[in-house]
mmCIF file of C-alpha atoms in Angstrom:
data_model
loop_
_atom_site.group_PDB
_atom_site.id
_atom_site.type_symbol
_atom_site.label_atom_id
_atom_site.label_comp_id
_atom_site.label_asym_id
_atom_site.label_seq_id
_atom_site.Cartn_x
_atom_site.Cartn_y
_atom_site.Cartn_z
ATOM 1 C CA UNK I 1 -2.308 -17.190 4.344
ATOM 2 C CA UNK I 2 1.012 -18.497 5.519
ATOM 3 C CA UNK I 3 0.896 -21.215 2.806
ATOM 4 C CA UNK I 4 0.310 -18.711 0.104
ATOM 5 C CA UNK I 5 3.885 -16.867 1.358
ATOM 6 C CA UNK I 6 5.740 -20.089 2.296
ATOM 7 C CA UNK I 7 8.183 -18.875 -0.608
ATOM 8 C CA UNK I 8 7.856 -15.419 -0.441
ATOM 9 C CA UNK I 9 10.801 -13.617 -1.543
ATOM 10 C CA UNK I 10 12.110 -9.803 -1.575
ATOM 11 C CA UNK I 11 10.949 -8.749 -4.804
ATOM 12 C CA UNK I 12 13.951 -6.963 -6.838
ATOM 13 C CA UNK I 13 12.952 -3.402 -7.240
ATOM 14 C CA UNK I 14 15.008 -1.059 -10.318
ATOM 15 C CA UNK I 15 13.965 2.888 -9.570
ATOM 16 C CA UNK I 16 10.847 3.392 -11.437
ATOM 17 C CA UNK I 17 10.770 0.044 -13.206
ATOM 18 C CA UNK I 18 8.234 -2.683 -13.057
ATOM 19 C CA UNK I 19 8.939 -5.501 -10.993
ATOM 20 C CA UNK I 20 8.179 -8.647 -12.310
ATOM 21 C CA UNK I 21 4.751 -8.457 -10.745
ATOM 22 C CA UNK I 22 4.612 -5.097 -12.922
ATOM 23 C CA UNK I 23 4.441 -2.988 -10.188
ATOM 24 C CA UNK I 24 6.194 0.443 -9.990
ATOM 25 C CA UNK I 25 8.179 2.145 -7.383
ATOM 26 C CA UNK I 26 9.860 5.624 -7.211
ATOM 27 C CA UNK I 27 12.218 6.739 -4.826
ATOM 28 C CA UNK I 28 12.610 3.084 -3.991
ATOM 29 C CA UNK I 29 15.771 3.555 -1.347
ATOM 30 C CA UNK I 30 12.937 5.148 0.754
ATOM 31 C CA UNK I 31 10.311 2.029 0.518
ATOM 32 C CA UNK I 32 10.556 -0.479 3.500
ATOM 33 C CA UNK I 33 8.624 -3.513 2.306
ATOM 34 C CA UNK I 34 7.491 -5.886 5.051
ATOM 35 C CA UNK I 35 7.736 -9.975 5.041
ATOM 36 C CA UNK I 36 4.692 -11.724 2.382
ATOM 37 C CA UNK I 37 3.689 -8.691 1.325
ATOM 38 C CA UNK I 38 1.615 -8.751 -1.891
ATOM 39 C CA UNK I 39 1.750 -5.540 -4.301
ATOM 40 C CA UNK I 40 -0.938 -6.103 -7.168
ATOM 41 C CA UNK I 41 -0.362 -5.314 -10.944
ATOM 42 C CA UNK I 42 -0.417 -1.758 -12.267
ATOM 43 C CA UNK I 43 0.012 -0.513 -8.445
ATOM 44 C CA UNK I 44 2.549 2.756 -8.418
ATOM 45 C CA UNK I 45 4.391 3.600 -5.296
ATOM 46 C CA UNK I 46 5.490 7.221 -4.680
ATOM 47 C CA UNK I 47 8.022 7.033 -1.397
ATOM 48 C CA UNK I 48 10.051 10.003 -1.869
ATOM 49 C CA UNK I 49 8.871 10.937 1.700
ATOM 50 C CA UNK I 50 8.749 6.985 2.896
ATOM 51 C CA UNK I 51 5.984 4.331 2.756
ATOM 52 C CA UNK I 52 6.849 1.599 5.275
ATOM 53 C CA UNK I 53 5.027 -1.544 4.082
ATOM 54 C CA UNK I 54 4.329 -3.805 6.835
ATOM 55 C CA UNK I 55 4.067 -7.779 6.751
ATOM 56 C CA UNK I 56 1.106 -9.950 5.650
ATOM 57 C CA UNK I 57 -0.088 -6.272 3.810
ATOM 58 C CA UNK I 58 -2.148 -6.571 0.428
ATOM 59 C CA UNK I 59 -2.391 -3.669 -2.001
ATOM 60 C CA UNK I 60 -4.704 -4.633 -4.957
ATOM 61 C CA UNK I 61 -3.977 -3.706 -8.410
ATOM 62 C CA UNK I 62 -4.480 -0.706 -10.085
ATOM 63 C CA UNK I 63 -3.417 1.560 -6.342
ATOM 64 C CA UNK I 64 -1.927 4.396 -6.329
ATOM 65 C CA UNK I 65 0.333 5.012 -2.841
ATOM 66 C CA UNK I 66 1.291 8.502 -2.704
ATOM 67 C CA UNK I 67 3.721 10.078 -0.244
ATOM 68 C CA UNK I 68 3.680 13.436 -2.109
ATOM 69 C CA UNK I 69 1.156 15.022 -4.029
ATOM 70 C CA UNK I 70 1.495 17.959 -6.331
ATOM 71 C CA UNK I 71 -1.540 19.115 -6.382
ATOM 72 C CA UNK I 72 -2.229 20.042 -3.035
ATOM 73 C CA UNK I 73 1.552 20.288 -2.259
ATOM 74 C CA UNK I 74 1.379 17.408 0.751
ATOM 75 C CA UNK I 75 4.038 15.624 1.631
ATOM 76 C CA UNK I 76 4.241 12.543 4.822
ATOM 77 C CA UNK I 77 5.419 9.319 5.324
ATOM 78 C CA UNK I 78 2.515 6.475 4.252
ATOM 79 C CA UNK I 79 2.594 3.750 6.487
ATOM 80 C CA UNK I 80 0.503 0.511 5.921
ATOM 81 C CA UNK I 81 0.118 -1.889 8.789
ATOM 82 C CA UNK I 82 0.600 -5.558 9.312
ATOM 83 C CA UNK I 83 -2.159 -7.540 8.147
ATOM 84 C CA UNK I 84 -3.854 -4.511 6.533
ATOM 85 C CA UNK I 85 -5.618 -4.258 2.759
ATOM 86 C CA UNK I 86 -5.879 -1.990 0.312
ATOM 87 C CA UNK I 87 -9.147 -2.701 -2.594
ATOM 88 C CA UNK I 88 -8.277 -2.229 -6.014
ATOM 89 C CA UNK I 89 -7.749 0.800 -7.927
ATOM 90 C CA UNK I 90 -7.428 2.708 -4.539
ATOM 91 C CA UNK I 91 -5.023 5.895 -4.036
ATOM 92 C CA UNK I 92 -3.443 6.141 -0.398
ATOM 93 C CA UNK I 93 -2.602 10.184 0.225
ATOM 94 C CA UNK I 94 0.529 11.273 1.648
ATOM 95 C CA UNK I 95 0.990 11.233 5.616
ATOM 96 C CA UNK I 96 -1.808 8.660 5.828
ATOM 97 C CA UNK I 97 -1.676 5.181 7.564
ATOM 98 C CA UNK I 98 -3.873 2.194 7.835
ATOM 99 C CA UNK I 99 -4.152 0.139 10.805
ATOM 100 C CA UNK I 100 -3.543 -3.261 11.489
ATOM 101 C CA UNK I 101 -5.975 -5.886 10.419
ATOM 102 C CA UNK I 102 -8.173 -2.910 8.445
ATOM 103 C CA UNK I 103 -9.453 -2.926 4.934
ATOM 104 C CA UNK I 104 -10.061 -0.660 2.625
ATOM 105 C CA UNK I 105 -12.438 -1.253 -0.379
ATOM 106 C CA UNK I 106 -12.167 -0.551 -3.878
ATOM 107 C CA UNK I 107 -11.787 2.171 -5.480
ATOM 108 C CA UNK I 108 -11.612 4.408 -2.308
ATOM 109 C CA UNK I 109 -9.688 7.498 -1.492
ATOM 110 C CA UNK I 110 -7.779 7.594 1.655
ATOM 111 C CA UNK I 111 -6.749 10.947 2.799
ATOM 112 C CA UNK I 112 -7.363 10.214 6.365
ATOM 113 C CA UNK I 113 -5.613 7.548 8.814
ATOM 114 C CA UNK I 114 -8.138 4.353 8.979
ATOM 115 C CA UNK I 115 -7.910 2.611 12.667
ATOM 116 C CA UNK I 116 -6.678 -0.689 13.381
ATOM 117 C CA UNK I 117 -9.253 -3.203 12.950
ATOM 118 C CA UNK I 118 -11.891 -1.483 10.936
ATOM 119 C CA UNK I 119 -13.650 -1.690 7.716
ATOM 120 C CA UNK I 120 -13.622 1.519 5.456
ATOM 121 C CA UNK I 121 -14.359 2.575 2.119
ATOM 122 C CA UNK I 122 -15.355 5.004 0.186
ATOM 123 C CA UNK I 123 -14.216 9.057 -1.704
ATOM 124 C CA UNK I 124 -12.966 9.567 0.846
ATOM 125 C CA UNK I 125 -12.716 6.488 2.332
ATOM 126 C CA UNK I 126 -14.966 5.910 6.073
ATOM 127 C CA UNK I 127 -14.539 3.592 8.360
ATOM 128 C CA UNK I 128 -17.803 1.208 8.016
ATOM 129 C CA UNK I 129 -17.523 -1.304 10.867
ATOM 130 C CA UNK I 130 -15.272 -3.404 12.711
ATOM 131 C CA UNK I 131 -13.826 -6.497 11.538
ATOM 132 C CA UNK I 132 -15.497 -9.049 12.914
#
């Protein structure tokens, strides 16, 4: 993995723009992004109440990262560990974070904090195993 981010650099982020990755961010002032961290395509961010991003982190494309929710009227900070993953077309709920190491598989819904070091997937989203 370190050869993949040898050049990693900050993406530039414009306030509910796509970056040239054609990801989306809103409220990006509240967005901490961590070192060779890889956002996929068609991913939205939500931070008005903070997502913290950590290093090595891979969100797959089509996710949805919320840190509000109208619909249910919840609002936390989303926090997504070092190392961690995040499957395709996934939505992370507000107040929710993923441990280090963990993945989550696609198309899950996380409402609920996932461990460090675990396996989990599913609506919503449990862990499965360890990682090995």
């Amino acid at each position: 993995m370190e050869q993949r981010f040898e050049n990693w650099k900050y993406p530039q982020i414009k306030e509910g723009k796509p970056t040239k990755y054609n990801w989306v961010v809103q409220h990006k002032n509240n967005l901490s992004l961590g070192f060779g961290s890889d956002i996929g395509a068609f991913t939205y961010i939500n931070a008005k109440n903070g997502v913290v991003i950590g290093e090595t982190v891979q969100v797959g494309s089509h996710c949805s990262i919320y840190s509000v929710s109208t619909i249910d009227n919840k609002e936390g900070r989303v926090t997504l560990k070092k190392n961690c993953k995040i499957g395709s077309h996934s939505m992370v709920m507000p107040g929710v974070t993923v441990g280090e190491n963990s993945t989550v598989g696609a198309f899950s819904f996380v409402n609920e904090d996932i461990p460090d070091n675990v396996i989990a997937a599913g609506i919503p989203a449990r862990v499965m195993k360890p990682v090995s």
